[in-house]
Short mmCIF file of C-alpha atoms and ligand atoms in Angstrom, two decimals:
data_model
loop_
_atom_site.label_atom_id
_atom_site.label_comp_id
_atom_site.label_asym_id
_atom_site.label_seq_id
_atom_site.Cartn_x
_atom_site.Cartn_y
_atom_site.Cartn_z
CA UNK A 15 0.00 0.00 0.00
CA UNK A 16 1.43 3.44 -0.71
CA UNK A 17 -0.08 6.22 0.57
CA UNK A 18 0.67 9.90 -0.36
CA UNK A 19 -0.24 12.27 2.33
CA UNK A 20 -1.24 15.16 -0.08
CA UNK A 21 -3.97 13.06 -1.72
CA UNK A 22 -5.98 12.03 1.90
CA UNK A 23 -7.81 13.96 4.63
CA UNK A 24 -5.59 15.09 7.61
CA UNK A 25 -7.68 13.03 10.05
CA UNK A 26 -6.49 9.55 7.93
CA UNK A 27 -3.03 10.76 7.87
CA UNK A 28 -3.24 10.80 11.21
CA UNK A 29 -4.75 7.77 11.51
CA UNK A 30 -1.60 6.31 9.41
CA UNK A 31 0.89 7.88 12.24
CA UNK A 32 -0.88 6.56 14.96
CA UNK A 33 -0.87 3.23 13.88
CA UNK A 34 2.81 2.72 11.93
CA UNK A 35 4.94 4.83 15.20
CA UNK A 36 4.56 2.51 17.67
CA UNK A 37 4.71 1.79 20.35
CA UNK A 38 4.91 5.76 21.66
CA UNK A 39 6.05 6.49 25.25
CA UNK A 40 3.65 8.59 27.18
CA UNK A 41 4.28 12.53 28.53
CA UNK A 42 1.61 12.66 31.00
CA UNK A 43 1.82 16.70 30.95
CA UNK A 44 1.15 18.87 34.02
CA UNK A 45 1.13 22.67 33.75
CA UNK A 46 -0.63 25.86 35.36
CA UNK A 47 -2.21 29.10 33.90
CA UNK A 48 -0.97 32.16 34.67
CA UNK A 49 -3.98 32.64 36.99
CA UNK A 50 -3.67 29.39 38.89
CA UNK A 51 -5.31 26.78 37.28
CA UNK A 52 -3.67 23.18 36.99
CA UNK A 53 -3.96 20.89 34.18
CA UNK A 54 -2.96 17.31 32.91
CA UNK A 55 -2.88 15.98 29.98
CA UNK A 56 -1.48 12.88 27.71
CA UNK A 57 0.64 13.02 24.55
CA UNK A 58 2.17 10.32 22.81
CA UNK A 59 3.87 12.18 19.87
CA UNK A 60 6.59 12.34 22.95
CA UNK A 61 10.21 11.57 23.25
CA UNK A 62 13.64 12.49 24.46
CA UNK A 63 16.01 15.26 22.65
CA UNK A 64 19.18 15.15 24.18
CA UNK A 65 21.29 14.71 27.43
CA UNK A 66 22.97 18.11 26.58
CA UNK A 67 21.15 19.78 27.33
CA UNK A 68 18.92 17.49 28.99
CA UNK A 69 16.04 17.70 26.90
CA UNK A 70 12.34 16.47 26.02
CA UNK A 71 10.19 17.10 23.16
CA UNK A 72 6.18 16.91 22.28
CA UNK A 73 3.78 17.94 19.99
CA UNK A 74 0.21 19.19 20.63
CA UNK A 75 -1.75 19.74 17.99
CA UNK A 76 -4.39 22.56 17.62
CA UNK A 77 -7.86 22.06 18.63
CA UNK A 78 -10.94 20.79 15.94
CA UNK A 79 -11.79 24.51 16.26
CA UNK A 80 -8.16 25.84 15.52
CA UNK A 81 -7.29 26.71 19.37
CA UNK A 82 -4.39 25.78 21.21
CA UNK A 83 -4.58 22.75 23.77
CA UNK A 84 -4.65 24.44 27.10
CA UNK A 85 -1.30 22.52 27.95
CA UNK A 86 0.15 24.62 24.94
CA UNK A 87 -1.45 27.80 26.31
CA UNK A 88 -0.16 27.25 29.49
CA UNK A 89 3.50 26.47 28.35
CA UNK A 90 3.41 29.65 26.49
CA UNK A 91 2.05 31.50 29.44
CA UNK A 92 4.46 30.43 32.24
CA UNK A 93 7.39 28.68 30.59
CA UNK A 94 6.98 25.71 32.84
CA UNK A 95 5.86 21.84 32.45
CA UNK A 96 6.29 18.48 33.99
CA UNK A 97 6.35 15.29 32.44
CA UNK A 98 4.79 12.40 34.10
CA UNK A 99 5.24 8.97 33.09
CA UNK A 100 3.23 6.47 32.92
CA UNK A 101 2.66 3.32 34.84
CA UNK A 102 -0.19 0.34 34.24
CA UNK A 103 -1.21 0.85 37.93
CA UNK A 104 -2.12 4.75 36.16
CA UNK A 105 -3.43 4.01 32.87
CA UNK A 106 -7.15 4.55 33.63
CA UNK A 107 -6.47 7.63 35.08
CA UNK A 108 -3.84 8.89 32.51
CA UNK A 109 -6.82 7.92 30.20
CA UNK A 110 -9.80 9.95 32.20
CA UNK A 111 -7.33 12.40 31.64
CA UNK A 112 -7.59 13.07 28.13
CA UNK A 113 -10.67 14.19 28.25
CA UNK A 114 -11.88 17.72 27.11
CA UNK A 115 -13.08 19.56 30.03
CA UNK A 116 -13.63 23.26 30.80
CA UNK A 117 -10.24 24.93 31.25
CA UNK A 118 -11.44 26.03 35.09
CA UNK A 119 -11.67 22.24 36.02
CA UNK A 120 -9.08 20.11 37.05
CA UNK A 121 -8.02 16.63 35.27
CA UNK A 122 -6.53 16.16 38.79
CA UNK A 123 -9.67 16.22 40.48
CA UNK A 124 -11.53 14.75 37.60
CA UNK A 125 -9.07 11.22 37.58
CA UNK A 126 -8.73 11.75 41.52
CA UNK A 127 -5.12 12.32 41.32
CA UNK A 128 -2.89 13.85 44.21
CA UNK A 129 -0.64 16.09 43.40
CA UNK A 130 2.87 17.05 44.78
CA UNK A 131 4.83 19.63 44.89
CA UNK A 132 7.65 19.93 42.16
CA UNK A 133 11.08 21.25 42.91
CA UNK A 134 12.26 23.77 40.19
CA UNK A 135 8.66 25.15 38.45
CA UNK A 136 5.27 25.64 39.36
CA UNK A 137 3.38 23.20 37.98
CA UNK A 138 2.59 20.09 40.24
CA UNK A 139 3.39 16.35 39.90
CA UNK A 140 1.46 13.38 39.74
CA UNK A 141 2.18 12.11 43.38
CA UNK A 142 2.10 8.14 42.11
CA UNK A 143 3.76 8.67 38.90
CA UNK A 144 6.81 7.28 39.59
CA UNK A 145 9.29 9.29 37.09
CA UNK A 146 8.66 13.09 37.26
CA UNK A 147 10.93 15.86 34.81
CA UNK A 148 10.45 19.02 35.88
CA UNK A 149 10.99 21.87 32.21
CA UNK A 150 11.60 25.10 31.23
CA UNK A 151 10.26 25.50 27.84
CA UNK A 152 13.36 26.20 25.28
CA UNK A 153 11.81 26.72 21.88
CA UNK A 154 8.05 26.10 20.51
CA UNK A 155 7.56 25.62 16.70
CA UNK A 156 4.38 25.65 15.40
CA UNK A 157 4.38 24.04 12.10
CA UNK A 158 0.73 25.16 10.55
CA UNK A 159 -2.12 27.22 11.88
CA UNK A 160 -5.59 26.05 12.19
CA UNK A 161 -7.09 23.09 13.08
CA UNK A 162 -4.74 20.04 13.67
CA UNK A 163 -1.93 21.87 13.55
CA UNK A 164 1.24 20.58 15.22
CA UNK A 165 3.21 22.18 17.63
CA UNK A 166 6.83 21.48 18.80
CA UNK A 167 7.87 21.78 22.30
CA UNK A 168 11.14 21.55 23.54
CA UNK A 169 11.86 21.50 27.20
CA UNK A 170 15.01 21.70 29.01
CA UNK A 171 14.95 18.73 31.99
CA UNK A 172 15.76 21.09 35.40
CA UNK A 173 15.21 18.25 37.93
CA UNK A 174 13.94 14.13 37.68
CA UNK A 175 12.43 12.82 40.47
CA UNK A 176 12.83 9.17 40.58
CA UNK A 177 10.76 6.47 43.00
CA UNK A 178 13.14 5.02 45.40
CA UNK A 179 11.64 1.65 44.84
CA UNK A 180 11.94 2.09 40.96
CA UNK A 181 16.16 2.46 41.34
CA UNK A 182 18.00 -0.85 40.65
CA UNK A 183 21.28 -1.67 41.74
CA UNK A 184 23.33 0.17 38.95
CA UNK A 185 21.40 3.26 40.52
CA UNK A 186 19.25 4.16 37.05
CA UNK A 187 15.26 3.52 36.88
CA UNK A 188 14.80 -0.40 36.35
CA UNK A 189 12.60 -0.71 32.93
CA UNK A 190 10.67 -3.71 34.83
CA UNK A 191 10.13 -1.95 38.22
CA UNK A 192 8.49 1.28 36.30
CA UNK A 193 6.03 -1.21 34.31
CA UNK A 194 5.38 2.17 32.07
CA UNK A 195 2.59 1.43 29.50
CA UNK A 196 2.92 2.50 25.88
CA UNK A 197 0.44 3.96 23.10
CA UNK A 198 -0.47 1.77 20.02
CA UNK A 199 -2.75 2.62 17.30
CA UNK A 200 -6.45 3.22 17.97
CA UNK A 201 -7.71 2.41 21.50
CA UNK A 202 -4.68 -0.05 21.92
CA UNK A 203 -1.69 -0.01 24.65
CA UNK A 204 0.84 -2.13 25.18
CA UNK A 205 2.85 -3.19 28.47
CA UNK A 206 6.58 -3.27 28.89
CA UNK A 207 6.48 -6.58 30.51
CA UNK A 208 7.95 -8.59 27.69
CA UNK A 209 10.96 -7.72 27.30
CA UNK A 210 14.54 -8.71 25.41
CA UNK A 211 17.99 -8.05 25.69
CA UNK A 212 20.56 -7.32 22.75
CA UNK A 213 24.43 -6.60 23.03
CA UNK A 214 25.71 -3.25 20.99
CA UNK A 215 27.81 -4.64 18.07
CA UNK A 216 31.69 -3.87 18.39
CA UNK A 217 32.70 -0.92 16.34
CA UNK A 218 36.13 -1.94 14.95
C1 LIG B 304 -2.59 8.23 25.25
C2 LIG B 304 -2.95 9.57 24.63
C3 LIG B 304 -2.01 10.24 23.89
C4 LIG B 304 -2.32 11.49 23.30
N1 LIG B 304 -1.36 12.12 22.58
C5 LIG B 304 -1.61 13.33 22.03
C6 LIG B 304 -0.61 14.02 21.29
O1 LIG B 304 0.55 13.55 21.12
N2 LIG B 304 -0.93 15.24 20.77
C7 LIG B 304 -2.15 15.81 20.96
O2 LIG B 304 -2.38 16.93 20.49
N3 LIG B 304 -3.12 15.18 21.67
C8 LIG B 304 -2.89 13.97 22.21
N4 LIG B 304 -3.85 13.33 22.95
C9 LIG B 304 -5.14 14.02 23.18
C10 LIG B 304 -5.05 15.01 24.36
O3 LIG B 304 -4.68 14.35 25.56
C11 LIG B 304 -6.43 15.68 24.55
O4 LIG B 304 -6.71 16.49 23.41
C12 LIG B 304 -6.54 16.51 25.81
O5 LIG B 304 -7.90 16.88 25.99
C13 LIG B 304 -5.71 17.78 25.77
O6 LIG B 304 -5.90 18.41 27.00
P1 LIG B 304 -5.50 19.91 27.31
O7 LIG B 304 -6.38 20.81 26.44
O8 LIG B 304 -5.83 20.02 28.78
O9 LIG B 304 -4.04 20.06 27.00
C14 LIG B 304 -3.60 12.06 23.49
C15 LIG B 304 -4.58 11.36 24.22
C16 LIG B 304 -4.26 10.11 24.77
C17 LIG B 304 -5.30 9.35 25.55
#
């Protein structure tokens, strides 16, 4: 099948991305407005930049209506973010989160979440996530205007909390302990419970 992105709707292209990048790790996103009001959301177009400096990166896309995501408007208001991961024990919730809601409600309250206190920025944490990066926002891109539009964000990393109980021996977050879950195409998530090992090849 070849498909040429020009010739179908945005909404099936997207459908094609969804499906073929896979499986996508989870920024569970938690900012606040300028006047105070917290927010959490999910986004899977999410993935590491760099270790120098440390950096993250996500994409929101623009609302059906052409608006941005409040976690987009809030970025651009304050400057801050933290990214929550994901664990199975959390997907429900992470899911409830998604939901559209009136930006003076709380997906916090809404997915019965308690929230903690972050180090570096404003915005809270998801108490039970058990991986928390605290950001400064470094450079947003938008890439078209209107609805569906993506958006680039790039944070730089100013503090990771890590659960205690998460840290293996070698004193790094154990892959198995976190039990993080990832996004699939459609509806679909997959575990990180089956796992395999492979050895670098040596470079001559
Ligand atoms: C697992 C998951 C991943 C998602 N990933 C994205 C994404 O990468 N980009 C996006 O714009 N929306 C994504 N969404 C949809 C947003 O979470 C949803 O539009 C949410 O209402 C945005 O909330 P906000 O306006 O409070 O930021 C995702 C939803 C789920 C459940």
């Amino acid at each position: 099948m070849d498909v040429d992105p020009s010739q179908i709707s945005s909404a099936s292209v997207y459908q094609h991305l969804i499906r073929v990048i896979s499986p996508r790790p989870i920024a569970w996103v938690s900012t606040v407005s300028r006047d105070g009001r917290y927010n959490l959301a999910p986004y899977s177009f999410f993935s590491g930049a760099g270790s120098r400096p440390p950096s993250v990166v996500f994409c929101p896309a623009n609302r059906r209506d052409g608006s941005s995501k409040d976690t987009l408007q809030n970025i651009l208001e304050t400057g801050e973010f933290v990214i929550n991961v994901v664990p199975f024990l959390l997907a429900e919730a992470m899911n409830l989160t998604s939901a559209e809601i009136p930006s003076d409600e709380s997906e916090f309250d809404l997915a019965g979440l308690a929230m903690a206190e972050s180090r570096t920025v404003k915005p809270s944490r998801v108490a039970d996530s058990p991986v928390c990066l605290e950001c400064r926002l470094m450079h947003h891109w938008p890439l078209a205007d209107g609805p569906g539009g993506a958006n680039i964000v790039v944070g730089r990393v100013e503090f990771l909390h890590i659960a205690d109980w998460a840290v293996d021996e070698s004193g790094f977050a154990d892959p198995g302990l976190l039990d993080l879950v990832g996004r699939l195409g459609g509806q679909s998530y997959c575990r990180t419970t089956d796992r395999f090992d492979l050895d670098r090849p040596r470079t001559p």
